[in-house]
CSV table of C-alpha atoms in Angstrom, one decimal:
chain,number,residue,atom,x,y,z
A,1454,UNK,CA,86.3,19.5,141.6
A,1455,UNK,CA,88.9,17.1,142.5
A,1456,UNK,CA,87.0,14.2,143.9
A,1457,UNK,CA,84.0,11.7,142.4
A,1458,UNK,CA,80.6,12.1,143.5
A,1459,UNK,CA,78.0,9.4,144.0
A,1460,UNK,CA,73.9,9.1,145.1
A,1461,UNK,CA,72.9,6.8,147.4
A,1462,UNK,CA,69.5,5.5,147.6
A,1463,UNK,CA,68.4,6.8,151.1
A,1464,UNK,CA,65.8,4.1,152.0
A,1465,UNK,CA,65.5,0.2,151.8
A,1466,UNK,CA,63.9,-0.3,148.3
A,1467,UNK,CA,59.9,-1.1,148.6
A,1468,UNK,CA,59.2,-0.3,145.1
A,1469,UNK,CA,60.7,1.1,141.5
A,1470,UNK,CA,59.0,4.2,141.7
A,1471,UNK,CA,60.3,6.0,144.5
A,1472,UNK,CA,64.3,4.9,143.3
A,1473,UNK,CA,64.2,6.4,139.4
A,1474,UNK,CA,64.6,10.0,140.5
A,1475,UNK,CA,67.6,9.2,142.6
A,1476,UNK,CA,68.3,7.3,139.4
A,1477,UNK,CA,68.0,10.5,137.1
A,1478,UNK,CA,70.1,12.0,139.3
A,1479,UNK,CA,72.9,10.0,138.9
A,1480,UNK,CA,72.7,8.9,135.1
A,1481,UNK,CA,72.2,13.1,134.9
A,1482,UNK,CA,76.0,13.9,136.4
A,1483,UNK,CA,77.5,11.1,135.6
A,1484,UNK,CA,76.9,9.7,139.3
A,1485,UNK,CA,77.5,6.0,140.4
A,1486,UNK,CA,73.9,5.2,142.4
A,1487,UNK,CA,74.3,3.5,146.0
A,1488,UNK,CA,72.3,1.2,147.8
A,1489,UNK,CA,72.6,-0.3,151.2
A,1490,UNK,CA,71.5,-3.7,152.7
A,1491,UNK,CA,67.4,-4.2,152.2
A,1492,UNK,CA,65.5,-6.5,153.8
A,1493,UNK,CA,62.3,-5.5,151.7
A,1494,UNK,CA,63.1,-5.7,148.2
A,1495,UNK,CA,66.5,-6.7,147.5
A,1496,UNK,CA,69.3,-4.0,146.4
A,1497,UNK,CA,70.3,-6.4,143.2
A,1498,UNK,CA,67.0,-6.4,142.2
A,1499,UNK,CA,66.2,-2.7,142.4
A,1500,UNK,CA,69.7,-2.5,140.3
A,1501,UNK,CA,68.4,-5.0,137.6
A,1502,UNK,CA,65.1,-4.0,137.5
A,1503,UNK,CA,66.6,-0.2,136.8
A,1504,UNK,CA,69.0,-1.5,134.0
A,1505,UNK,CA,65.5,-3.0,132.1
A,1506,UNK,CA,64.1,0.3,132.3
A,1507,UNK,CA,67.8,2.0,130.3
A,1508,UNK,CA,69.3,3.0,133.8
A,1509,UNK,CA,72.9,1.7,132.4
A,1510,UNK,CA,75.0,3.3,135.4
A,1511,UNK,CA,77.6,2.5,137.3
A,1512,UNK,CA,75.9,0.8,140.8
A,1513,UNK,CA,77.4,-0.1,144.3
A,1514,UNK,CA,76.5,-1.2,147.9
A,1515,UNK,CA,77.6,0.4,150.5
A,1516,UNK,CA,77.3,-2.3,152.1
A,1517,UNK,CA,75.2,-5.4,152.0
A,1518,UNK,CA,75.7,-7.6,155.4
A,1519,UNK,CA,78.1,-10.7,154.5
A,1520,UNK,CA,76.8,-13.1,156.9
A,1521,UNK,CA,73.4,-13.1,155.1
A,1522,UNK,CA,74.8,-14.2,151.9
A,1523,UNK,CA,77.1,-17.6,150.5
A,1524,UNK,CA,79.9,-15.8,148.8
A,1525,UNK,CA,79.3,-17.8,145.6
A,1526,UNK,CA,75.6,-16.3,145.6
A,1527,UNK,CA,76.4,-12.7,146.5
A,1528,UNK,CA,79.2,-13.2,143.4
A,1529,UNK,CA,76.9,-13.8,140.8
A,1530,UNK,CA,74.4,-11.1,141.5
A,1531,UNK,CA,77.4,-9.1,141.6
A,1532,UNK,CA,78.8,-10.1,138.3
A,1533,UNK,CA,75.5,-10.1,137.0
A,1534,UNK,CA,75.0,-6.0,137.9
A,1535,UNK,CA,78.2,-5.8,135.8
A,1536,UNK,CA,77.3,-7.6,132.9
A,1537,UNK,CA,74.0,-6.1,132.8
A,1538,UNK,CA,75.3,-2.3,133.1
A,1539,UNK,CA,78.5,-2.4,131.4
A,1540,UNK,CA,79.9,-0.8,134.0
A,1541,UNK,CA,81.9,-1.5,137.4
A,1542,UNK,CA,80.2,-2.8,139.9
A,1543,UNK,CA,81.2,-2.1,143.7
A,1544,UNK,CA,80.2,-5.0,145.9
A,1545,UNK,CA,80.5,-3.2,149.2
A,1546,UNK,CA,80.5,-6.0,152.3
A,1547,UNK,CA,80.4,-5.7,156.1
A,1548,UNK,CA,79.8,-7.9,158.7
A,1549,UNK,CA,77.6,-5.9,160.7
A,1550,UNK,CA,78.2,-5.4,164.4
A,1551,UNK,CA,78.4,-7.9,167.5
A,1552,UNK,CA,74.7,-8.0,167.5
A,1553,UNK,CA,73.8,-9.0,164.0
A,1554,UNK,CA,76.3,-11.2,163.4
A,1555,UNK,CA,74.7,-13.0,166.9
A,1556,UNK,CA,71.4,-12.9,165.4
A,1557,UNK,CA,72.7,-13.8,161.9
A,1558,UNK,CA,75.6,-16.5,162.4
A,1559,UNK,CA,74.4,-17.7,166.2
A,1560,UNK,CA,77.2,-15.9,167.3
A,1561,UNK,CA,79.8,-12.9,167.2
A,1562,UNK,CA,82.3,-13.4,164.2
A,1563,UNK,CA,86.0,-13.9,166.2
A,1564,UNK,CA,87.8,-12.0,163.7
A,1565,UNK,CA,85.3,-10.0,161.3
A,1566,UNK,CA,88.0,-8.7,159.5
A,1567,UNK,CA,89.2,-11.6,158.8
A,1568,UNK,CA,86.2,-13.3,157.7
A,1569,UNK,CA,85.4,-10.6,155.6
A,1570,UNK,CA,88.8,-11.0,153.4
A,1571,UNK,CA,88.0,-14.4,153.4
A,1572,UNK,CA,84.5,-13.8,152.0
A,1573,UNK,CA,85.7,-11.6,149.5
A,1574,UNK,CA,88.1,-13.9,148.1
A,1575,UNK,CA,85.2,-16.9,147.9
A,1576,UNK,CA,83.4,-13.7,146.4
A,1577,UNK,CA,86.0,-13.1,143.5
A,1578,UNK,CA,86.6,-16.7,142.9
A,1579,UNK,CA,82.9,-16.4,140.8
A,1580,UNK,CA,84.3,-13.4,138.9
A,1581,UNK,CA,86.4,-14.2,135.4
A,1582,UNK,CA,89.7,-12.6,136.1
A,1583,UNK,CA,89.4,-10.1,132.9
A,1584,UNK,CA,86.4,-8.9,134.7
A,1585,UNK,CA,88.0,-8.2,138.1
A,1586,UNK,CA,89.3,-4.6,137.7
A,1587,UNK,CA,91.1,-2.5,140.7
A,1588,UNK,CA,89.6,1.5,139.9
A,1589,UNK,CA,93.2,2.9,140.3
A,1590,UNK,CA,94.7,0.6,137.5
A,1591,UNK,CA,93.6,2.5,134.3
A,1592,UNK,CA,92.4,-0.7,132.9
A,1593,UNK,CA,89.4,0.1,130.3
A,1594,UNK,CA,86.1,-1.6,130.9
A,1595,UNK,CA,84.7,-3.4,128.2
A,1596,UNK,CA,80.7,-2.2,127.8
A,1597,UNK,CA,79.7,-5.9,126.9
A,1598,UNK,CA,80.7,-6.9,130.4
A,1599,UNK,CA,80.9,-4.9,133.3
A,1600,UNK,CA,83.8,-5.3,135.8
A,1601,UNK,CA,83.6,-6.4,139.9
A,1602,UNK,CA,85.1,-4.5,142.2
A,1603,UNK,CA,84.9,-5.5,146.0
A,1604,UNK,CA,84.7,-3.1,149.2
A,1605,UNK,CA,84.7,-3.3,152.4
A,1606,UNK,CA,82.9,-1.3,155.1
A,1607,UNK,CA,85.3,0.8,156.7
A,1608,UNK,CA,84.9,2.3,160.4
A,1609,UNK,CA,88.3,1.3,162.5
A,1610,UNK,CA,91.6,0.6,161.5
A,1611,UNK,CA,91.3,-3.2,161.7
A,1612,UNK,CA,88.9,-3.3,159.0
A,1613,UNK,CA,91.0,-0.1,157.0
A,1614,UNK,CA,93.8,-2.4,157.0
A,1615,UNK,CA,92.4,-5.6,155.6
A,1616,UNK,CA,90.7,-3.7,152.7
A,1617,UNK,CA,94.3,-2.3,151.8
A,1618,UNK,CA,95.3,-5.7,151.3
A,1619,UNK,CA,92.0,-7.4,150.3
A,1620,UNK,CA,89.4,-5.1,148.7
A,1621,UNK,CA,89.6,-2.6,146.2
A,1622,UNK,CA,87.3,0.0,147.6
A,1623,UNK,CA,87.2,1.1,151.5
A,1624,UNK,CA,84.0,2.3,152.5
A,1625,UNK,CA,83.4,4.4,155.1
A,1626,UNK,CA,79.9,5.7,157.1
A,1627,UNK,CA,79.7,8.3,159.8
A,1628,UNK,CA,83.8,9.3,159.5
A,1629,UNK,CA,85.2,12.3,160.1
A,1630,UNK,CA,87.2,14.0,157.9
A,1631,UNK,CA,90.1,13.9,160.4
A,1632,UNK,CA,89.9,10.7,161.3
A,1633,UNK,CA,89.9,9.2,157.8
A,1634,UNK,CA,93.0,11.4,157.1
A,1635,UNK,CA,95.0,10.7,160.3
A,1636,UNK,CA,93.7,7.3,161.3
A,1637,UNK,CA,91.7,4.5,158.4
A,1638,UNK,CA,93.6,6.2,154.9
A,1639,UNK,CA,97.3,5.5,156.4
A,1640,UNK,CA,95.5,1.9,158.0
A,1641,UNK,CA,94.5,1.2,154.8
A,1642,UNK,CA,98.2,2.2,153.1
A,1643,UNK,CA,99.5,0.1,155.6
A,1644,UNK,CA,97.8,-3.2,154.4
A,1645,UNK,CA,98.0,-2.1,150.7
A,1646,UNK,CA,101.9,-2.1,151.5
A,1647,UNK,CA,102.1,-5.4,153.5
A,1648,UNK,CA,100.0,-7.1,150.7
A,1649,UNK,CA,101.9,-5.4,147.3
A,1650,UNK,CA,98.6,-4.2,146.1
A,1651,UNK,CA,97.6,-0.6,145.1
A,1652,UNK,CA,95.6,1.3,147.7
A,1653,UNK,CA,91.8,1.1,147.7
A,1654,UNK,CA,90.2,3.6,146.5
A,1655,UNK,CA,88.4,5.3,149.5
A,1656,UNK,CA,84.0,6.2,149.0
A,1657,UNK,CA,83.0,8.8,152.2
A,1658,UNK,CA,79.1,8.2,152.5
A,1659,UNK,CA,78.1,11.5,154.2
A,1660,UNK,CA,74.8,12.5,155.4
A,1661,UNK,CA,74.1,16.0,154.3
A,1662,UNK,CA,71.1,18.4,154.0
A,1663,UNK,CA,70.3,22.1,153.1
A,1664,UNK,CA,70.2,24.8,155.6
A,1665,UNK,CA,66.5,26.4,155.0
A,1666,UNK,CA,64.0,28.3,157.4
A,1667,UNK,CA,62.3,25.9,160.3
A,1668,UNK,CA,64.7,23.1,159.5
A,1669,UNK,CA,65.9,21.4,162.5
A,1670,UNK,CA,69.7,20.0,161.6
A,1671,UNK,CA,69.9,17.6,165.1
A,1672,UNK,CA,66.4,16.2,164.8
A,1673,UNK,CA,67.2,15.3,160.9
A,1674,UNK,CA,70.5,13.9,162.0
A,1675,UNK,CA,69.1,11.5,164.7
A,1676,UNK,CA,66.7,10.6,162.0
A,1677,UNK,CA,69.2,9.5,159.9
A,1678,UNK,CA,71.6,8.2,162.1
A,1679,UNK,CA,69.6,7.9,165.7
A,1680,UNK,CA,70.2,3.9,165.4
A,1681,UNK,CA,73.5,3.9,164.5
A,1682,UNK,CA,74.5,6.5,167.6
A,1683,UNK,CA,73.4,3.2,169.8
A,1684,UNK,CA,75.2,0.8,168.4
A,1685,UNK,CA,78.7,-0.1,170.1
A,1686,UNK,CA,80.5,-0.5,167.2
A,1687,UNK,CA,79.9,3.4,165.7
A,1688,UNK,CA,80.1,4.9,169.4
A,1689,UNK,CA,83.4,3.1,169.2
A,1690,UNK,CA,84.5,4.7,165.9
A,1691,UNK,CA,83.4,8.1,166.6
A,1692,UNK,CA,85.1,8.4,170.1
A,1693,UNK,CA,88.5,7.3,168.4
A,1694,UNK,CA,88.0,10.1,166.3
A,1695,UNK,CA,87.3,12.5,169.5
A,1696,UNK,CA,83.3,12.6,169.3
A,1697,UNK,CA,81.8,11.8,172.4
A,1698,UNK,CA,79.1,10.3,171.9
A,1699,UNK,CA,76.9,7.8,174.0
A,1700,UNK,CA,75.1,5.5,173.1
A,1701,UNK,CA,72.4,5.6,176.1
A,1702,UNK,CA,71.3,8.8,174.5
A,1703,UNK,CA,71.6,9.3,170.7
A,1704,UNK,CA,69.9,13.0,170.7
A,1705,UNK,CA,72.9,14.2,172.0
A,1706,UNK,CA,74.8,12.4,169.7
A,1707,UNK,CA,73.2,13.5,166.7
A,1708,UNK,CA,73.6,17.4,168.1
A,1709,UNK,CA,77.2,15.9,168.5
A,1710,UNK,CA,78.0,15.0,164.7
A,1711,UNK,CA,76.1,18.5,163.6
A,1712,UNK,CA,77.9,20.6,165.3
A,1713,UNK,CA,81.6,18.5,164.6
A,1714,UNK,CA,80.5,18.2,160.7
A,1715,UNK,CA,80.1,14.6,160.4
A,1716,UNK,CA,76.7,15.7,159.5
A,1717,UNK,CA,77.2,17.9,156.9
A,1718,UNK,CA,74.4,21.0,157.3
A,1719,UNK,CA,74.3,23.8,155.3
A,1720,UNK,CA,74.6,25.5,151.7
A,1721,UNK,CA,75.2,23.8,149.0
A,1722,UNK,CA,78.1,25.8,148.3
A,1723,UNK,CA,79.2,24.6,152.1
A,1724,UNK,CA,78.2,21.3,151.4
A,1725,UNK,CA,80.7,20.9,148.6
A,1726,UNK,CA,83.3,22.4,150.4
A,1727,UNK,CA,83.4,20.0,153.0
A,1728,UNK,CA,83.2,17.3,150.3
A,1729,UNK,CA,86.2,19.0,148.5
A,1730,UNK,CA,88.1,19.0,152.0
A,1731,UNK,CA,87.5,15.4,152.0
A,1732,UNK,CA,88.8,15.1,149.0
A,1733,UNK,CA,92.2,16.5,150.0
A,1734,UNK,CA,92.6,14.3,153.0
A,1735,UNK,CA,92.6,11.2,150.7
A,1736,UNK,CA,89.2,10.1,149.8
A,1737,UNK,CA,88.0,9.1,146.1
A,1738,UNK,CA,84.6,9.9,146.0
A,1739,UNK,CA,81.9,11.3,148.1
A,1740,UNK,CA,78.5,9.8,148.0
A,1741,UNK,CA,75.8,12.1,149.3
A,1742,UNK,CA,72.8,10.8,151.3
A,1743,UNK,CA,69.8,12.9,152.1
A,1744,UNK,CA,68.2,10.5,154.4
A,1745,UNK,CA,67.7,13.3,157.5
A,1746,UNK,CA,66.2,15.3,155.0
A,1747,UNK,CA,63.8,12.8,153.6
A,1748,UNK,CA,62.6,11.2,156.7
A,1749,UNK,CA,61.7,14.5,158.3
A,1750,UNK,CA,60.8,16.6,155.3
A,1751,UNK,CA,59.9,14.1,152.8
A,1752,UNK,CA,60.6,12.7,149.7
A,1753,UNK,CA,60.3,15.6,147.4
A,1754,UNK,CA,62.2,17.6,149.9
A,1755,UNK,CA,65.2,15.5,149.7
A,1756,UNK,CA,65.2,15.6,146.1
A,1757,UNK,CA,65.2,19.3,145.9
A,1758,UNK,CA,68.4,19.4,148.5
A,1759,UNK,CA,69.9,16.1,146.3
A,1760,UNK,CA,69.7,18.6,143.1
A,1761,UNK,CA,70.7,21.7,144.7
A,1762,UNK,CA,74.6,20.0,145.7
A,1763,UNK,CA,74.6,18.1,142.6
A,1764,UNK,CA,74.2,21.4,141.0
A,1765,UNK,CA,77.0,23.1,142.7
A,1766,UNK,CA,79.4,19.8,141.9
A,1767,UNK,CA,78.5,20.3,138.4
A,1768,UNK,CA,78.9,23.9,138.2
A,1769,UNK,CA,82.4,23.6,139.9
A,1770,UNK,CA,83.3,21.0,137.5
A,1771,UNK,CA,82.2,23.3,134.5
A,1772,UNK,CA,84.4,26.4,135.7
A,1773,UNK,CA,87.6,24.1,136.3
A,1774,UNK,CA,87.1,23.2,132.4
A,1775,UNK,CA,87.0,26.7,131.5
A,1776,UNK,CA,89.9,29.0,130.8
A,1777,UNK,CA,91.5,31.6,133.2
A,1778,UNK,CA,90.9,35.0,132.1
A,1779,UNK,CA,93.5,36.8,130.2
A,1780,UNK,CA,94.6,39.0,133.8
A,1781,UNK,CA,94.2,35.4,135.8
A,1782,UNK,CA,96.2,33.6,132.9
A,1783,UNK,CA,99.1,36.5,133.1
A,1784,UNK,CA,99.2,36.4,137.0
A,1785,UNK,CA,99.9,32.8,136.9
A,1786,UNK,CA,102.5,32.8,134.3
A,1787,UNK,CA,104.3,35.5,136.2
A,1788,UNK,CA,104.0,33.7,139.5
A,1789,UNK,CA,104.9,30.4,138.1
């Protein structure tokens, strides 16, 4: 394998319960665990409530909607997910579309991107600088304290750009492989270069589920995704990347992103493959979301699919440890 994988959490916390085997999972492979923005029981306090039970992990957010939070505020629960796990903590940050930041802020952002640097630096401020850590830099993380590393939520180049030269992460939602190889990697180069900093290390979140008998992929997709096929700021995304989609009628749009691979449907084994394409057009780490799969299919369902491509990563990972056989090993010496 040459890419990270992570778990995200496919629903807005409403208890501990449902959250520990997605938890297993990742403590299992060696998985960072994702959350999203909840407005039931609050991502941080899922995070700390799994580190009291031994769930030590590496967390993130992918994301949590700045305009809801004072910088100082959101920096602290970040720092304290660091302390408290001993390991890096992602603070992933967007500022939602038009719409929310209306409803939110009393109206639209003028420059999201922007604000969102801005918010990240008032973010970091909170952060002691031998805790601020940049995942490309090789610098070791001490167990006693965690390290803070900030991302940004990543669909257009704009935003691409100012996470090159403000965040250490770019995270993206809904991206196509081609369009985060051709379009938001070089955008984010761009502002790593125009700011002197190292490029962000890039986290795909990608919806996927397991082909199996009387499985519907486009009604799982809209499931997943139906909201986000309406909103202007994703239609706009998606049809830079050549997806037409519109947002007066998201079924379509969901057979849409099926059928172009956005959602990812299939195998395992196909699954992992598409991850490991994304992995050679410039992205870090996959995160895997079986959302589609668990609101149509249920919880157990999703599981079963989570464990069956976490299986295959792992088994991959095992055979590129292992030595080529003696024929292999003499093939590539001659070749070489």
């Amino acid at each position: 394998m040459n890419i990270d994988v992570g778990v995200m959490y496919p629903e807005m916390p409403v208890a501990l319960g449902p959250v520990i085997p997605y938890a297993d999972a990742a403590r299992g492979g060696g998985h960072r665990l994702w959350f999203g923005q909840s407005n039931i029981v609050d991502s941080h306090a899922t995070m700390a409530a799994l580190i009291g039970r031994g769930y030590t992990i590496p967390f993130g957010t992918g994301v949590v909607l700045h305009p809801l939070w004072h910088p100082h505020g959101l920096g602290i629960q970040a720092l304290s997910i660091a302390r408290l796990s001993g390991h890096s903590y992602v603070a992933g940050i967007g500022p939602g579309g038009t719409e929310f930041q209306q409803k939110a802020l009393g109206a639209p952002l003028p420059r999201p991107a922007a604000a969102t640097e801005e918010f990240a630096r008032r973010l970091l401020s909170v952060v002691p600088v031998p805790l601020r850590t940049h995942p490309h830099s090789g610098q070791p993380i001490d167990p006693h304290f965690g390290a803070v590393e900030v991302g940004f939520g990543v669909l257009r180049p704009g935003m691409a750009r100012a996470s090159g030269r403000s965040a250490q992460w770019a995270i993206t939602w809904l991206t196509p492989e081609a369009y985060l190889r051709d379009t938001l990697i070089p955008a984010a180069e761009r502002g790593a270069d125009e700011a002197g900093e190292r490029m962000p290390r890039v986290a795909a979140i990608v919806h996927v589920g397991i082909r199996r008998l009387g499985r519907d992929p486009d009604r799982m997709a809209f499931r997943a995704v139906g909201a986000h096929l309406t909103a202007p700021h994703y239609v706009d995304m998606l049809k830079r990347a050549g997806i037409e989609v519109d947002a007066a009628d998201p079924v379509a749009g969901a057979r849409r992103i099926v059928r172009d691979e956005v959602y990812l449907y299939g195998s395992a084994t196909e699954i992992v493959d598409a991850a490991e394409r994304l992995g050679d057009a410039g992205v870090d780490e996959v995160v895997f979301n079986v959302f589609g799969v668990s609101q149509e299919h249920g919880t157990g369902a999703a599981l079963h699919d989570l464990s069956e491509v976490l299986d295959e990563v792992r088994q991959r990972r095992v055979r590129s440890l292992l030595p080529l056989p003696t024929e292999a090993r003499a093939h590539t010496e001659v070749t070489a």
